[in-house]
Protein backbone atom coordinates (compact mmCIF):
# COMPACT_ATOMS: atom_id res chain seq x y z
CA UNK A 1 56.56 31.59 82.08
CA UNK A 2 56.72 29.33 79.19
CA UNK A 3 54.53 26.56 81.13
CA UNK A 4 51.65 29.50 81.19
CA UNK A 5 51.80 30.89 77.63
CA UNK A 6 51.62 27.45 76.15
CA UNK A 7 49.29 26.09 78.20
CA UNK A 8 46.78 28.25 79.19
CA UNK A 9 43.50 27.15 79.22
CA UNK A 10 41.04 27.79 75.99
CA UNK A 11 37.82 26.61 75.28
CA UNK A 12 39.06 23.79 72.38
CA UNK A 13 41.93 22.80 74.90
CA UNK A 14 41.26 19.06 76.57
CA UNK A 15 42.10 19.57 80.54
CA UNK A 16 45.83 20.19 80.87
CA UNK A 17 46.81 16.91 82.88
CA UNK A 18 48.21 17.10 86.21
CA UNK A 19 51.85 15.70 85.12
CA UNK A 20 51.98 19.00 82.81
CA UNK A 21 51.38 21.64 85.76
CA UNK A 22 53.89 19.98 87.73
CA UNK A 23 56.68 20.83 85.33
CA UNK A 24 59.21 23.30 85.97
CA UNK A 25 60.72 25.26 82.85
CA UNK A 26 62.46 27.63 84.50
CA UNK A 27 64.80 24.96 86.08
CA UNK A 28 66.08 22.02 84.60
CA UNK A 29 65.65 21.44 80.59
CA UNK A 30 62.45 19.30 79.77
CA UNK A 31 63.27 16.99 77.39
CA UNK A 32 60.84 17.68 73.65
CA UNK A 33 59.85 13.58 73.83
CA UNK A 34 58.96 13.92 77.17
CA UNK A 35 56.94 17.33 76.61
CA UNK A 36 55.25 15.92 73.71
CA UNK A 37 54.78 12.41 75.58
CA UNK A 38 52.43 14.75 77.97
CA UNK A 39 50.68 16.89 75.23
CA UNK A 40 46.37 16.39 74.37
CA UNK A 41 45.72 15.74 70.54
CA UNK A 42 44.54 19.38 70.63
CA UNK A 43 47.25 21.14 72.00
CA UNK A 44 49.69 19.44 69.52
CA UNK A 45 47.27 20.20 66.75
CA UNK A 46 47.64 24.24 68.03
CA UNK A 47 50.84 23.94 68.66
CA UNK A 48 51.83 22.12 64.64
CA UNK A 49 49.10 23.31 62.81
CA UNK A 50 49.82 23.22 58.88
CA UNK A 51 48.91 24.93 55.75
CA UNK A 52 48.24 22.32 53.20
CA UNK A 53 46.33 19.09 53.66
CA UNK A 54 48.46 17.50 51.18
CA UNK A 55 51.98 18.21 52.36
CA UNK A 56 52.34 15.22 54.41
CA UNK A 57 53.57 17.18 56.90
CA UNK A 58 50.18 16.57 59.67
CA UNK A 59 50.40 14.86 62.95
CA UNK A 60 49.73 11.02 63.16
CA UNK A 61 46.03 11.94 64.14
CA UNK A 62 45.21 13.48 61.10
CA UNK A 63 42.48 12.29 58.88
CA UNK A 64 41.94 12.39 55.31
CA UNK A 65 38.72 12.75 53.70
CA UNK A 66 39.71 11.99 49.99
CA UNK A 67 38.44 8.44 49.50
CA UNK A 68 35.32 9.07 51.04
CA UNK A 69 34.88 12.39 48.76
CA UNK A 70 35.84 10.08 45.73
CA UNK A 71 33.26 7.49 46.56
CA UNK A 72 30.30 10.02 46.85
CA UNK A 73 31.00 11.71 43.66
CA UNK A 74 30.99 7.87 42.30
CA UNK A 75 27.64 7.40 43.75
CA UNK A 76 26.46 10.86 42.26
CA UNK A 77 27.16 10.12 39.28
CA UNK A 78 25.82 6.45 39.12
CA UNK A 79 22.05 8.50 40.54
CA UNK A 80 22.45 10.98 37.75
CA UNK A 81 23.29 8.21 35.14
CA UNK A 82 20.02 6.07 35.97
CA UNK A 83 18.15 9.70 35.97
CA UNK A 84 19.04 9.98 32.67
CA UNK A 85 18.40 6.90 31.35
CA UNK A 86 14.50 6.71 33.03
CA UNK A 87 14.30 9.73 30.71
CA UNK A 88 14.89 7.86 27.49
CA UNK A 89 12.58 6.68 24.89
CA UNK A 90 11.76 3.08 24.94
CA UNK A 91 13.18 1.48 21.57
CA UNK A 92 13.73 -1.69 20.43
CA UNK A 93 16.69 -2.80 22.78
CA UNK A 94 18.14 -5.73 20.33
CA UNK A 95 18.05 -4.09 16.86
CA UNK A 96 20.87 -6.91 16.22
CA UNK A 97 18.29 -9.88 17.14
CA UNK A 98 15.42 -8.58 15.19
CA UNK A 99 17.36 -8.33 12.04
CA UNK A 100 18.17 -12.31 12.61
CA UNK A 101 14.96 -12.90 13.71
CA UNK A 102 14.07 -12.05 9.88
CA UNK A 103 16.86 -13.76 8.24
CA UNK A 104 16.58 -17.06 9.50
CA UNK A 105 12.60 -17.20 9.10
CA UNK A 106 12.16 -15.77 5.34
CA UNK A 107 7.99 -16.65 5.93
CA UNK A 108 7.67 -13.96 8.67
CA UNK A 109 6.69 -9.98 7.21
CA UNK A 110 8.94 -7.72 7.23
CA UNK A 111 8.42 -6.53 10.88
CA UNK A 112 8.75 -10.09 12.02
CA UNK A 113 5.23 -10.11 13.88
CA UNK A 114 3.84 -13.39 12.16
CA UNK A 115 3.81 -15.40 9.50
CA UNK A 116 2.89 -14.58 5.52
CA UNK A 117 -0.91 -14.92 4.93
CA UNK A 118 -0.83 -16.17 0.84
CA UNK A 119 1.11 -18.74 -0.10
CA UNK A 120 3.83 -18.03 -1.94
CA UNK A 121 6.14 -19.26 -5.01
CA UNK A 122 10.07 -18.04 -6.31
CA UNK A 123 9.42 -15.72 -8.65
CA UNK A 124 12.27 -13.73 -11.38
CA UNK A 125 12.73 -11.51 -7.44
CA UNK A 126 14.02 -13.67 -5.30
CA UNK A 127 14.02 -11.03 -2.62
CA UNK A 128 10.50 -10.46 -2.97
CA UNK A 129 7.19 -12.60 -2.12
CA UNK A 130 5.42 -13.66 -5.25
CA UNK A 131 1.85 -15.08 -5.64
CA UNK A 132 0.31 -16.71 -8.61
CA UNK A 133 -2.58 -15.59 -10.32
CA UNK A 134 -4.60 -18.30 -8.84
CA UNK A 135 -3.74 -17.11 -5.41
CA UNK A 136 -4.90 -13.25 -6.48
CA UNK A 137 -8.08 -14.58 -7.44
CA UNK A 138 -8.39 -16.49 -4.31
CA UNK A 139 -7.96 -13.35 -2.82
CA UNK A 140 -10.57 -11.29 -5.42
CA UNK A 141 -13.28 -14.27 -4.52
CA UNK A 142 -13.01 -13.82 -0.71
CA UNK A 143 -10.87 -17.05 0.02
CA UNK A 144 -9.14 -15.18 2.60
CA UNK A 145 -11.31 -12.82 4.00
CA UNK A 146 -11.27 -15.39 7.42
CA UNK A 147 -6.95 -14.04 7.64
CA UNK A 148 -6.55 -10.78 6.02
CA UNK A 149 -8.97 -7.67 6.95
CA UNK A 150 -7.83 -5.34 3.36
CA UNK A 151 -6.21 -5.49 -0.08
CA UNK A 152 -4.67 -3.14 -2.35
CA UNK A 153 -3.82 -4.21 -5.93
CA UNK A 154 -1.23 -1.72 -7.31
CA UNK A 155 -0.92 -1.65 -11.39
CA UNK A 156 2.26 -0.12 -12.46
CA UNK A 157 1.26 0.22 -15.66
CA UNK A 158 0.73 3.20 -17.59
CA UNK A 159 -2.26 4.68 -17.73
CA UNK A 160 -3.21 3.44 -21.42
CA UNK A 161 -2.55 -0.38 -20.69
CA UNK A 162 -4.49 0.43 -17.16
CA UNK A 163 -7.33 1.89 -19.25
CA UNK A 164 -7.16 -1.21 -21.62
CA UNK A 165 -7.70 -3.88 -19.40
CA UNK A 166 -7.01 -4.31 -15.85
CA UNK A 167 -7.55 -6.74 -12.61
CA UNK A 168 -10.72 -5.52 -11.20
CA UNK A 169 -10.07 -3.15 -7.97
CA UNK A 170 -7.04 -2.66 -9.05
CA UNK A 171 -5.51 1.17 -8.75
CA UNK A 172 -3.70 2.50 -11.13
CA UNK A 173 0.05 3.92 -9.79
CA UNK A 174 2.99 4.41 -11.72
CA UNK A 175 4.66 7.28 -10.40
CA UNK A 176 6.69 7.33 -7.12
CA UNK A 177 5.05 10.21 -5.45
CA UNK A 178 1.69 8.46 -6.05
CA UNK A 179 2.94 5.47 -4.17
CA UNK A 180 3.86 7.84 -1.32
CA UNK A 181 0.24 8.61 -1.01
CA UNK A 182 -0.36 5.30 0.68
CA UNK A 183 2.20 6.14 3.75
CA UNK A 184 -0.49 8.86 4.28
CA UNK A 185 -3.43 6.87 4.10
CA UNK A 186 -4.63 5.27 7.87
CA UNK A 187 -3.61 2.00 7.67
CA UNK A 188 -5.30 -1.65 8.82
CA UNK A 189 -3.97 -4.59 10.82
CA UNK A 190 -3.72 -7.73 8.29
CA UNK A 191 -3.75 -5.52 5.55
CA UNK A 192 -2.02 -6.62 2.62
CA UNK A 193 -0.72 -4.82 -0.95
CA UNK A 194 -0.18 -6.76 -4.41
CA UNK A 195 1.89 -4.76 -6.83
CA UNK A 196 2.08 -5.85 -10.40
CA UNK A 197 2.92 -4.43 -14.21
CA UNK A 198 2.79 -6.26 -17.53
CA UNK A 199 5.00 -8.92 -16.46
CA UNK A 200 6.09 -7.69 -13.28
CA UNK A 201 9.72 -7.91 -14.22
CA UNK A 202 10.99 -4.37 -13.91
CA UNK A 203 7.93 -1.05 -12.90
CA UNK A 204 5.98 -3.49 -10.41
CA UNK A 205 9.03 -4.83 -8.29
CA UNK A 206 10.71 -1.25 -8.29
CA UNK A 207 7.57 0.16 -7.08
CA UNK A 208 7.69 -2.34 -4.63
CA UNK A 209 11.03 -1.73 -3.09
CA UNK A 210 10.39 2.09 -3.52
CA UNK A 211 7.65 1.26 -1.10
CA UNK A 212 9.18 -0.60 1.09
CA UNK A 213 12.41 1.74 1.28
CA UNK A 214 10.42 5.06 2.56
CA UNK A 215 7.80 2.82 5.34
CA UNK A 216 11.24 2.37 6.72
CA UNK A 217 12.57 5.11 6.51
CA UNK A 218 8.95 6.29 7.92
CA UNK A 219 9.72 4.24 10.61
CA UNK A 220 13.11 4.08 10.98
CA UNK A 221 12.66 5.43 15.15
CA UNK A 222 10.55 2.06 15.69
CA UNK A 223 12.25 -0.29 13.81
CA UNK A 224 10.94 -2.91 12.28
CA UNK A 225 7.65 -1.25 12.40
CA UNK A 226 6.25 -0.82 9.23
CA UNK A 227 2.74 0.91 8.12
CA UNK A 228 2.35 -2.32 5.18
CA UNK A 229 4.84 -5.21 6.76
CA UNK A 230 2.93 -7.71 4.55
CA UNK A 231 3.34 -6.80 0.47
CA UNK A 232 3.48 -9.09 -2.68
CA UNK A 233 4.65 -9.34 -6.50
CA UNK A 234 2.15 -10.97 -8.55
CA UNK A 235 4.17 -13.35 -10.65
CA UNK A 236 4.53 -12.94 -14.67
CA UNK A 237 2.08 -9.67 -14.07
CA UNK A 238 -1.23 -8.55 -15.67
CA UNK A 239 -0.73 -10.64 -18.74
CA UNK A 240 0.23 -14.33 -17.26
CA UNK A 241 -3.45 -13.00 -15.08
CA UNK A 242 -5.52 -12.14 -18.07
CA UNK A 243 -4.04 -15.05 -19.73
CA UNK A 244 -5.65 -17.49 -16.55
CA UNK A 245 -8.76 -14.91 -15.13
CA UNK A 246 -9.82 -12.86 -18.25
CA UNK A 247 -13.16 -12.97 -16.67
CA UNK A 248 -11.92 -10.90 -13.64
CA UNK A 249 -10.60 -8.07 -15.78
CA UNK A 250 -11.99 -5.18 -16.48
CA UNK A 251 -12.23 -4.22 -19.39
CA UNK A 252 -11.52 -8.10 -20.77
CA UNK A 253 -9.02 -6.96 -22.58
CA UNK A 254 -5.12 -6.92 -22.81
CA UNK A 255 -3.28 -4.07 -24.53
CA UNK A 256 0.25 -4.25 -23.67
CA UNK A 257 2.99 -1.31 -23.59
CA UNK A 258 4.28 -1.78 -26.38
CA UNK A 259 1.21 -1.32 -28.84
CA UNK A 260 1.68 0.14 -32.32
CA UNK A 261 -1.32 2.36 -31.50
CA UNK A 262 0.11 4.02 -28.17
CA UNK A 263 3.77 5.16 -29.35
CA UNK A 264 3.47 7.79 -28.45
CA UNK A 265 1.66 7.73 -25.07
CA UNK A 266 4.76 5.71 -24.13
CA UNK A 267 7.14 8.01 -24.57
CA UNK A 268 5.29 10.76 -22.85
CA UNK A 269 5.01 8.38 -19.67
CA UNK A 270 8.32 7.43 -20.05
CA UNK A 271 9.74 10.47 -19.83
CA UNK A 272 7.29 11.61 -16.95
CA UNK A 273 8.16 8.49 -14.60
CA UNK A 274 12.10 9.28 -15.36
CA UNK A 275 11.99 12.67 -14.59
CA UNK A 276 10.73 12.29 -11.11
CA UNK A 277 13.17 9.90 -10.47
CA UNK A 278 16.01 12.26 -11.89
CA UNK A 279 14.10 15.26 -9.82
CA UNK A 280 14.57 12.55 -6.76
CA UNK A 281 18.54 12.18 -7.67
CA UNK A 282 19.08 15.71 -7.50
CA UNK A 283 17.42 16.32 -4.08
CA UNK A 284 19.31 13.69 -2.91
CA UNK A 285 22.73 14.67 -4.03
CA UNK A 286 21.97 18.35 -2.34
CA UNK A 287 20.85 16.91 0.43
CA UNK A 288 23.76 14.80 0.99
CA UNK A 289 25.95 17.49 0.00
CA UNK A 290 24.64 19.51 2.91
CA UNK A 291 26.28 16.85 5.68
């Protein structure tokens, strides 16, 4: 009988209810609304089972999963996002408001952690901090020993001028890579560099910059870190100096670069400092040339 092959009992089967055992097939036609008025969820899911999920074609008690699958993978990825950024490197988060920071207050060093120690005047660099010679020899007589814990004074001259009269402790550099030798020295909080030539219009402020341009690039991942964040032009250079503190220099003399007696020297140096700087070009272009 049709009754028993449709509805014989199975262990996923709800209890057949008693209206369903009462009904007769083999007499009078049952109508399908009626038989399906009778039926248990599980017998019509047996009975109308389908293939695909996403046909449409399922009973009314069907359920679909998809928004709740959507909404975990959501959260999965929101856990793996935050995993990855507890990972990172802390950096400076506002790159944007530290470069502001140091526009709008021209008296704080370059890595906008306080205020200039020297006072300071507009020199022929407007870009740079200048000093008088006074102020250097405040410096050379201790005056601010109570603010600043080390001093450098750089002399960009060549080595002839240098060996004919210079500011006492100063050091004599006027080749780049000798300037890089102080990003490899172990540097001191509050300490301060002084850079100077003859009349620190052109080798003193571009030893200066050239300084300033590889710290940051030294320190480009910490940004505005610097290893020297506090560094000065000595206005009008060795001679406006020697002209005010002879007494300070050592020798007490003055022989500038363009002496009679030293042609020669200055072409040799000349030619030295420019071909580093062409040597520097070249690297440069390759490198870029590379990317």
């Amino acid at each position: 009988m049709l009754s028993r092959r449709l509805f014989d009992t199975c262990d996923d089967f709800d209890v057949i209810p008693a209206s369903i055992s009462s009904l007769s097939f083999d007499s009078t036609p049952v109508k399908a609304d009626d038989l399906m008025s009778v039926m248990t969820p599980n017998i019509k899911r047996s009975l109308f089972r389908v293939d695909d999920e996403d046909s449409g074609l399922g009973m009314d008690d069907h359920i679909t999963c998809t928004p709740s699958l959507k909404k975990s993978a959501k959260r999965q990825r929101e856990e793996d996002d935050n995993i990855t950024c507890s990972k990172r490197p802390k950096v400076c988060t506002d790159i944007k408001a530290v470069v502001t920071k140091l526009e709008e207050n021209e008296d704080l060093i370059a890595d906008g952690s306080r205020l200039y120690t020297l006072p300071t005047v507009t020199g022929k660099h407007t870009d740079l901090k200048s000093i008088t010679p006074q102020t250097l020899t405040d410096v050379l007589n201790g005056g601010y020993d109570d603010v600043i814990s080390d001093y450098k004074i750089i002399d960009c001259r060549y080595p002839y001028e240098f060996e004919g009269g210079h500011i006492r402790g100063a050091e004599n550099m006027y080749l780049h890579e000798t300037i890089l030798t102080l990003l490899r020295q172990p540097t001191k909080d509050r300490q301060i560099i002084i850079f100077h030539c003859e009349f620190s219009s052109e080798r003193g402020p571009k030893m200066l910059r050239f300084l300033r341009s590889k710290d940051r690039e030294l320190n480009k991942e910490n940004y505005p870190s610097l290893n020297f964040p506090e560094i000065y032009l000595l206005d009008n250079g060795y001679k406006a100096f020697f002209n005010e503190e002879a007494d300070l220099c050592d020798p007490v003399s003055y022989r500038p670069m363009l002496h009679s007696d030293h042609s020669e020297d200055l072409r040799h140096f000349r030619v030295k400092s420019k071909s580093w700087t062409a040597g520097e070009k070249r690297r440069y272009v390759k490198r870029s040339m590379r990317f």
